[in-house]
CSV table of C-alpha atoms and ligand atoms in Angstrom, one decimal:
chain,number,residue,atom,x,y,z
A,1,MET,CA,-56.9,-36.8,-49.5
A,2,LYS,CA,-58.0,-39.7,-47.4
A,3,ILE,CA,-55.7,-42.7,-47.3
A,4,ARG,CA,-58.6,-45.1,-47.5
A,5,ASP,CA,-59.4,-43.6,-50.9
A,6,ILE,CA,-55.8,-43.9,-52.1
A,7,LEU,CA,-55.7,-47.6,-51.1
A,8,ALA,CA,-59.1,-48.3,-52.5
A,9,GLU,CA,-57.7,-47.7,-56.0
A,10,GLY,CA,-56.2,-51.2,-55.7
A,11,LYS,CA,-52.8,-50.1,-57.3
A,12,PRO,CA,-49.4,-50.6,-55.7
A,13,THR,CA,-48.6,-47.7,-53.5
A,14,LEU,CA,-45.3,-46.6,-51.9
A,15,SER,CA,-45.3,-44.4,-48.8
A,16,PHE,CA,-42.6,-43.2,-46.4
A,17,GLU,CA,-42.3,-42.5,-42.7
A,18,VAL,CA,-40.5,-39.7,-41.0
A,19,PHE,CA,-40.1,-39.0,-37.3
A,20,PRO,CA,-40.3,-35.5,-35.7
A,21,PRO,CA,-37.4,-33.9,-33.9
A,22,LYS,CA,-37.1,-34.3,-30.1
A,23,THR,CA,-35.8,-30.8,-29.7
A,24,GLU,CA,-36.4,-27.5,-31.5
A,25,ASP,CA,-32.8,-27.1,-32.7
A,26,LYS,CA,-33.2,-30.2,-34.9
A,27,PHE,CA,-36.5,-29.0,-36.4
A,28,ASP,CA,-35.1,-27.4,-39.6
A,29,SER,CA,-33.1,-30.4,-40.6
A,30,VAL,CA,-36.0,-32.9,-40.0
A,31,GLU,CA,-38.3,-30.6,-42.0
A,32,ALA,CA,-35.8,-30.4,-44.8
A,33,ALA,CA,-35.5,-34.2,-44.9
A,34,ALA,CA,-39.3,-34.5,-44.9
A,35,ARG,CA,-39.5,-32.1,-47.8
A,36,GLU,CA,-36.9,-34.0,-49.8
A,37,ILE,CA,-38.8,-37.3,-49.2
A,38,ALA,CA,-42.0,-35.6,-50.2
A,39,ALA,CA,-40.4,-34.4,-53.4
A,40,LEU,CA,-40.3,-38.1,-54.4
A,41,LYS,CA,-44.1,-37.9,-54.5
A,42,PRO,CA,-45.0,-41.0,-52.4
A,43,ALA,CA,-48.7,-42.0,-52.1
A,44,PHE,CA,-48.6,-40.6,-48.6
A,45,MET,CA,-46.2,-39.9,-45.7
A,46,SER,CA,-46.6,-40.7,-42.1
A,47,VAL,CA,-45.1,-38.6,-39.2
A,48,THR,CA,-44.6,-40.5,-35.9
A,49,TYR,CA,-45.6,-39.2,-32.5
A,50,GLY,CA,-43.1,-38.8,-29.7
A,51,ALA,CA,-43.8,-41.1,-26.8
A,52,GLY,CA,-45.5,-39.1,-24.0
A,53,GLY,CA,-46.8,-36.5,-26.5
A,54,GLY,CA,-44.4,-33.7,-25.4
A,55,THR,CA,-43.4,-33.0,-29.0
A,56,SER,CA,-46.9,-33.4,-30.5
A,57,SER,CA,-46.8,-30.0,-32.2
A,58,TYR,CA,-43.7,-31.1,-34.2
A,59,THR,CA,-45.7,-34.0,-35.6
A,60,ALA,CA,-48.4,-31.6,-36.7
A,61,ASP,CA,-45.8,-29.1,-38.1
A,62,ILE,CA,-43.9,-31.8,-40.1
A,63,ALA,CA,-47.2,-33.2,-41.4
A,64,SER,CA,-48.2,-29.7,-42.5
A,65,ALA,CA,-44.8,-29.3,-44.3
A,66,VAL,CA,-45.5,-32.6,-46.1
A,67,LYS,CA,-49.0,-31.4,-47.0
A,68,ALA,CA,-47.6,-28.1,-48.3
A,69,GLN,CA,-45.5,-30.2,-50.8
A,70,GLY,CA,-48.7,-31.7,-52.2
A,71,VAL,CA,-48.3,-35.1,-50.4
A,72,THR,CA,-51.0,-36.6,-48.2
A,73,PRO,CA,-49.9,-36.6,-44.6
A,74,LEU,CA,-50.7,-39.3,-41.9
A,75,ALA,CA,-50.2,-38.0,-38.4
A,76,HIS,CA,-49.6,-40.6,-35.7
A,77,LEU,CA,-51.2,-40.1,-32.3
A,78,THR,CA,-50.6,-42.1,-29.1
A,79,CYS,CA,-53.0,-42.1,-26.1
A,80,VAL,CA,-51.8,-44.1,-23.1
A,81,SER,CA,-49.6,-41.3,-21.8
A,82,SER,CA,-52.1,-38.5,-22.6
A,83,THR,CA,-55.2,-37.2,-21.1
A,84,ARG,CA,-58.4,-37.0,-23.0
A,85,GLU,CA,-58.1,-33.2,-23.1
A,86,LYS,CA,-54.7,-33.4,-24.6
A,87,VAL,CA,-55.8,-35.9,-27.3
A,88,HIS,CA,-58.7,-33.8,-28.3
A,89,GLY,CA,-56.5,-30.7,-28.4
A,90,VAL,CA,-54.2,-32.5,-30.9
A,91,LEU,CA,-57.2,-33.6,-33.0
A,92,ARG,CA,-58.5,-30.0,-33.1
A,93,GLU,CA,-55.1,-28.9,-34.3
A,94,LEU,CA,-54.9,-31.5,-37.0
A,95,LYS,CA,-58.4,-30.6,-38.2
A,96,ASP,CA,-57.5,-26.9,-38.3
A,97,ARG,CA,-54.5,-27.7,-40.4
A,98,GLY,CA,-56.6,-29.8,-42.8
A,99,ILE,CA,-54.8,-33.1,-41.9
A,100,GLU,CA,-57.4,-35.8,-42.5
A,101,ASN,CA,-55.5,-39.0,-41.7
A,102,VAL,CA,-54.5,-40.2,-38.2
A,103,LEU,CA,-52.7,-43.4,-37.2
A,104,ALA,CA,-54.3,-44.2,-33.8
A,105,LEU,CA,-52.0,-45.9,-31.3
A,106,ARG,CA,-51.9,-46.8,-27.7
A,107,GLY,CA,-48.1,-46.1,-27.4
A,108,ASP,CA,-45.6,-48.1,-25.3
A,109,ILE,CA,-46.0,-48.3,-21.6
A,110,PRO,CA,-43.1,-46.3,-20.1
A,111,ALA,CA,-40.5,-48.2,-18.2
A,112,ASP,CA,-41.7,-46.8,-14.9
A,113,GLY,CA,-45.3,-48.0,-15.7
A,114,ARG,CA,-46.7,-44.5,-15.2
A,115,VAL,CA,-49.5,-43.8,-17.6
A,116,GLU,CA,-52.6,-41.5,-17.7
A,117,LYS,CA,-55.9,-43.1,-16.8
A,118,ASP,CA,-58.0,-42.0,-19.7
A,119,TYR,CA,-57.1,-44.7,-22.3
A,120,ARG,CA,-56.0,-48.3,-22.0
A,121,TYR,CA,-56.0,-49.5,-25.6
A,122,ALA,CA,-55.8,-48.0,-29.1
A,123,SER,CA,-59.4,-49.2,-29.8
A,124,GLU,CA,-60.7,-46.6,-27.3
A,125,LEU,CA,-58.8,-43.9,-29.1
A,126,ILE,CA,-60.1,-45.0,-32.5
A,127,GLY,CA,-63.7,-44.8,-31.2
A,128,GLU,CA,-63.1,-41.2,-30.0
A,129,ILE,CA,-61.4,-40.1,-33.2
A,130,LYS,CA,-64.3,-41.6,-35.2
A,131,ALA,CA,-66.7,-39.5,-33.2
A,132,ALA,CA,-64.6,-36.4,-33.3
A,133,GLY,CA,-64.8,-35.7,-37.0
A,134,ASP,CA,-64.3,-36.9,-40.5
A,135,PHE,CA,-60.9,-38.5,-40.1
A,136,CYS,CA,-59.5,-41.5,-42.0
A,137,ILE,CA,-58.1,-43.7,-39.2
A,138,GLY,CA,-55.3,-46.2,-39.4
A,139,ALA,CA,-54.0,-48.5,-36.7
A,140,ALA,CA,-51.0,-50.7,-36.0
A,141,CYS,CA,-50.9,-54.5,-36.4
A,142,TYR,CA,-48.3,-57.1,-35.6
A,143,PRO,CA,-47.7,-60.0,-38.0
A,144,GLU,CA,-45.5,-61.7,-35.3
A,145,GLY,CA,-47.9,-60.7,-32.5
A,146,HIS,CA,-47.5,-57.7,-30.2
A,147,VAL,CA,-44.8,-58.2,-27.5
A,148,GLU,CA,-47.4,-58.0,-24.7
A,149,SER,CA,-50.0,-60.3,-26.2
A,150,VAL,CA,-50.5,-63.7,-24.7
A,151,ASN,CA,-50.7,-65.3,-28.2
A,152,LYS,CA,-51.4,-64.3,-31.8
A,153,THR,CA,-55.0,-65.4,-31.7
A,154,ALA,CA,-55.7,-62.9,-28.8
A,155,ASP,CA,-53.8,-60.2,-30.6
A,156,ILE,CA,-55.9,-60.7,-33.8
A,157,GLN,CA,-59.1,-60.5,-31.7
A,158,HIS,CA,-57.8,-57.2,-30.4
A,159,LEU,CA,-57.1,-56.0,-33.9
A,160,LYS,CA,-60.6,-56.9,-34.8
A,161,GLU,CA,-61.8,-54.6,-32.0
A,162,LYS,CA,-59.8,-51.8,-33.5
A,163,VAL,CA,-61.4,-52.4,-36.9
A,164,GLU,CA,-64.9,-52.5,-35.3
A,165,ALA,CA,-64.2,-49.3,-33.5
A,166,GLY,CA,-63.7,-47.6,-36.9
A,167,CYS,CA,-60.3,-48.0,-38.3
A,168,ASP,CA,-60.0,-47.8,-42.1
A,169,PHE,CA,-56.7,-49.5,-42.7
A,170,VAL,CA,-53.8,-51.1,-40.7
A,171,THR,CA,-50.0,-50.8,-41.1
A,172,THR,CA,-47.8,-53.6,-40.0
A,173,GLN,CA,-44.8,-53.6,-37.7
A,174,MET,CA,-41.6,-54.4,-39.6
A,175,PHE,CA,-40.9,-58.0,-40.6
A,176,PHE,CA,-38.0,-59.5,-42.6
A,177,ASP,CA,-39.7,-62.7,-43.9
A,178,ASN,CA,-42.6,-62.1,-46.2
A,179,ASN,CA,-44.1,-65.6,-45.4
A,180,ILE,CA,-44.9,-64.2,-41.9
A,181,LEU,CA,-47.1,-61.6,-43.5
A,182,TYR,CA,-48.7,-64.0,-45.9
A,183,ASN,CA,-49.6,-66.3,-43.0
A,184,TYR,CA,-50.9,-63.4,-40.9
A,185,LEU,CA,-53.1,-62.1,-43.8
A,186,TYR,CA,-54.6,-65.5,-44.1
A,187,ARG,CA,-55.4,-65.6,-40.4
A,188,ILE,CA,-56.9,-62.1,-40.1
A,189,ARG,CA,-59.0,-62.5,-43.3
A,190,GLU,CA,-60.3,-65.7,-41.8
A,191,GLN,CA,-61.4,-63.7,-38.7
A,192,GLY,CA,-63.3,-61.3,-41.0
A,193,ILE,CA,-60.8,-58.4,-40.9
A,194,THR,CA,-61.1,-57.1,-44.4
A,195,VAL,CA,-59.6,-53.5,-44.2
A,196,PRO,CA,-56.5,-52.9,-46.3
A,197,VAL,CA,-53.2,-54.0,-44.7
A,198,VAL,CA,-50.2,-51.8,-45.5
A,199,ALA,CA,-46.9,-53.7,-45.2
A,200,GLY,CA,-44.3,-51.8,-43.1
A,201,ILE,CA,-40.8,-52.4,-44.5
A,202,MET,CA,-37.6,-51.4,-42.7
A,203,PRO,CA,-34.5,-50.9,-44.8
A,204,VAL,CA,-31.7,-51.8,-42.3
A,205,THR,CA,-28.8,-49.6,-43.2
A,206,ASN,CA,-26.5,-49.6,-40.2
A,207,ALA,CA,-25.3,-51.8,-37.3
A,208,ALA,CA,-27.0,-49.7,-34.6
A,209,GLN,CA,-30.4,-50.4,-36.2
A,210,ILE,CA,-29.7,-54.1,-36.2
A,211,LYS,CA,-28.9,-54.0,-32.5
A,212,ARG,CA,-32.2,-52.3,-31.8
A,213,ILE,CA,-34.2,-54.8,-33.9
A,214,CYS,CA,-32.5,-57.7,-32.2
A,215,SER,CA,-33.5,-56.3,-28.8
A,216,MET,CA,-37.1,-56.1,-29.9
A,217,SER,CA,-38.4,-59.5,-28.8
A,218,GLY,CA,-40.2,-61.5,-31.5
A,219,THR,CA,-38.8,-60.1,-34.7
A,220,TYR,CA,-37.6,-63.1,-36.7
A,221,LEU,CA,-34.4,-62.6,-38.6
A,222,PRO,CA,-34.1,-65.1,-41.6
A,223,SER,CA,-30.7,-66.7,-42.2
A,224,ARG,CA,-30.4,-64.8,-45.5
A,225,PHE,CA,-30.8,-61.5,-43.6
A,226,LYS,CA,-28.4,-62.6,-40.8
A,227,ALA,CA,-25.7,-63.5,-43.4
A,228,ILE,CA,-25.9,-60.0,-44.8
A,229,VAL,CA,-25.4,-58.5,-41.4
A,230,ASP,CA,-22.6,-60.9,-40.5
A,231,ARG,CA,-20.8,-60.1,-43.8
A,232,PHE,CA,-21.4,-56.4,-44.1
A,233,GLY,CA,-22.3,-55.2,-40.5
A,234,ASP,CA,-18.8,-53.7,-40.0
A,235,ASN,CA,-18.8,-51.9,-43.4
A,236,PRO,CA,-21.3,-49.1,-43.2
A,237,ALA,CA,-21.4,-48.4,-47.0
A,238,ALA,CA,-21.8,-52.0,-47.9
A,239,MET,CA,-24.4,-52.6,-45.1
A,240,LYS,CA,-26.4,-49.7,-46.4
A,241,GLN,CA,-26.3,-51.0,-50.0
A,242,ALA,CA,-27.2,-54.5,-49.0
A,243,GLY,CA,-29.9,-53.4,-46.6
A,244,ILE,CA,-31.6,-51.3,-49.3
A,245,ALA,CA,-31.4,-54.2,-51.7
A,246,TYR,CA,-32.9,-56.6,-49.2
A,247,ALA,CA,-35.8,-54.2,-48.5
A,248,THR,CA,-36.4,-53.6,-52.2
A,249,GLU,CA,-36.5,-57.4,-52.9
A,250,GLN,CA,-39.0,-57.8,-50.0
A,251,ILE,CA,-41.2,-55.1,-51.6
A,252,ILE,CA,-41.0,-56.7,-55.1
A,253,ASP,CA,-42.1,-60.0,-53.7
A,254,LEU,CA,-44.9,-58.4,-51.8
A,255,ILE,CA,-46.3,-56.6,-54.8
A,256,ALA,CA,-45.9,-59.7,-56.9
A,257,ASN,CA,-48.1,-61.4,-54.3
A,258,HIS,CA,-50.7,-58.6,-54.5
A,259,VAL,CA,-49.8,-56.9,-51.3
A,260,ASN,CA,-50.2,-53.4,-52.8
A,261,GLY,CA,-49.7,-51.1,-49.9
A,262,ILE,CA,-46.0,-50.7,-49.0
A,263,HIS,CA,-44.9,-48.3,-46.3
A,264,VAL,CA,-41.1,-47.8,-45.9
A,265,TYR,CA,-39.7,-46.9,-42.5
A,266,SER,CA,-37.4,-44.4,-44.2
A,267,MET,CA,-36.1,-42.9,-40.9
A,268,ASN,CA,-35.6,-39.4,-42.2
A,269,LYS,CA,-33.2,-40.6,-44.9
A,270,PRO,CA,-34.1,-39.1,-48.3
A,271,ASP,CA,-31.3,-41.0,-50.0
A,272,VAL,CA,-32.7,-44.3,-48.8
A,273,ALA,CA,-36.2,-43.4,-49.9
A,274,GLU,CA,-34.9,-42.2,-53.2
A,275,GLN,CA,-33.0,-45.4,-54.0
A,276,ILE,CA,-36.0,-47.6,-53.2
A,277,LYS,CA,-38.3,-45.4,-55.2
A,278,ARG,CA,-35.9,-45.5,-58.2
A,279,SER,CA,-35.6,-49.3,-58.0
A,280,LEU,CA,-39.3,-49.6,-58.2
A,281,SER,CA,-40.0,-47.0,-60.9
A,282,GLU,CA,-41.7,-49.5,-63.3
A,283,ILE,CA,-43.5,-51.4,-60.5
A,284,VAL,CA,-45.1,-48.6,-58.5
A,285,GLY,CA,-46.5,-45.7,-60.5
B,1,FAD,P1,-53.1,-51.7,-28.8
B,1,FAD,O1,-53.8,-52.0,-30.1
B,1,FAD,O2,-53.9,-51.0,-27.8
B,1,FAD,O3,-52.5,-53.1,-28.3
B,1,FAD,C1,-51.6,-53.1,-27.2
B,1,FAD,C2,-51.6,-54.4,-26.5
B,1,FAD,O4,-52.8,-54.6,-25.8
B,1,FAD,C3,-51.5,-55.6,-27.5
B,1,FAD,O5,-50.8,-56.7,-26.9
B,1,FAD,C4,-53.0,-56.0,-27.7
B,1,FAD,O6,-53.1,-57.4,-28.1
B,1,FAD,C5,-53.5,-55.8,-26.3
B,1,FAD,N1,-54.9,-55.4,-26.2
B,1,FAD,C6,-55.6,-54.6,-27.1
B,1,FAD,N2,-56.9,-54.5,-26.7
B,1,FAD,C7,-57.0,-55.3,-25.6
B,1,FAD,C8,-58.1,-55.6,-24.7
B,1,FAD,N3,-59.3,-55.1,-24.9
B,1,FAD,N4,-57.9,-56.4,-23.7
B,1,FAD,C9,-56.7,-56.9,-23.4
B,1,FAD,N5,-55.6,-56.7,-24.2
B,1,FAD,C10,-55.8,-55.9,-25.3
B,1,FAD,N6,-45.3,-45.6,-30.9
B,1,FAD,C11,-45.1,-44.3,-30.7
B,1,FAD,O7,-44.9,-43.9,-29.5
B,1,FAD,N7,-45.3,-43.4,-31.6
B,1,FAD,C12,-45.6,-43.7,-32.9
B,1,FAD,O8,-45.7,-42.8,-33.8
B,1,FAD,C13,-45.7,-45.1,-33.2
B,1,FAD,N8,-46.0,-45.5,-34.5
B,1,FAD,C14,-46.2,-46.8,-34.7
B,1,FAD,C15,-46.6,-47.2,-36.1
B,1,FAD,C16,-46.8,-48.6,-36.4
B,1,FAD,C17,-47.1,-49.0,-37.8
B,1,FAD,C18,-46.5,-49.6,-35.4
B,1,FAD,C19,-46.7,-51.0,-35.7
B,1,FAD,C20,-46.2,-49.2,-34.1
B,1,FAD,C21,-46.0,-47.8,-33.7
B,1,FAD,N9,-45.7,-47.4,-32.4
B,1,FAD,C22,-45.6,-46.0,-32.2
B,1,FAD,C23,-45.5,-48.4,-31.4
B,1,FAD,C24,-46.8,-48.7,-30.6
B,1,FAD,O9,-47.2,-47.5,-29.9
B,1,FAD,C25,-46.5,-49.8,-29.6
B,1,FAD,O10,-46.3,-51.0,-30.4
B,1,FAD,C26,-47.5,-50.0,-28.5
B,1,FAD,O11,-46.9,-50.9,-27.6
B,1,FAD,C27,-48.8,-50.7,-28.9
B,1,FAD,O12,-49.6,-49.8,-29.6
B,1,FAD,P2,-51.0,-50.3,-30.3
B,1,FAD,O13,-51.7,-49.1,-30.8
B,1,FAD,O14,-50.7,-51.4,-31.3
B,1,FAD,O15,-51.8,-50.8,-29.0
């Protein structure tokens, strides 16, 4: 099923993200985690794409495993480190496997700055995917602005280019203060961007994750969130419980404010996905 049709129903949806293994020896455990999450029957599940594309077949394999469980898969695809030939090879593989949804991304510029020359921005990839077949296309958006963008206005203009190139919905970068998303929605709607926006929510369940988030410039951490980290950061079980509760509260507030598409960065953790799903059993069908 196409994700645009799922979102068009206008009901609250809960979806989850998994990431593929970096090496073959981890494949079975990642696949097992993906199957467990799929057993929760989310609206769809996304499978990320390894930077550089070296593990692209794992993305397609995990997405196929999700599909075999009866859950709609969304395969991510990045372009900046790939040739056009490689990208079209991946699209052919997805089509052959009946995977209809692609999240089209530029990908991060590697630290050494070495990229292929075929693509500069995600909008170019979106145009090509659109021409390549009957895919439903998603893209990334950044309520706090993308790290490289000069300002939010320019970033929103570039988001508009992605929508005009043919993307059907957008998924946000994680955020920890819902007011940031509400303000962003106002700004993008004002610019005529009307595609569904799926809110990306990260349940922060351990101290290592918090360090990574802090190192990502621009992610605002509200004082309520910082207090949780200060109090429970050294206690893994308490941090996990508090992190799941914080994410769940964020989701309830979003749905109460009619942000219906919720995507949880579940990081291959079926127990985290299960607890969130259970806490929302009467809120998301
Ligand atoms: P773009 O939309 O191309 O934007 C990149 C930058 O260029 C922005 O600053 C934008 O404002 C600017 N820009 C765009 N067009 C123009 C233009 N015409 N002129 C000048 N500037 C322009 N990474 C992975 O490696 N694998 C994944 O699976 C993955 N999944 C992700 C999922 C989500 C929901 C999100 C939010 C991010 C994900 N990422 C993933 C990270 C993503 O690849 C990086 O954030 C990357 O740096 C930007 O990708 P993009 O598709 O948003 O790029």
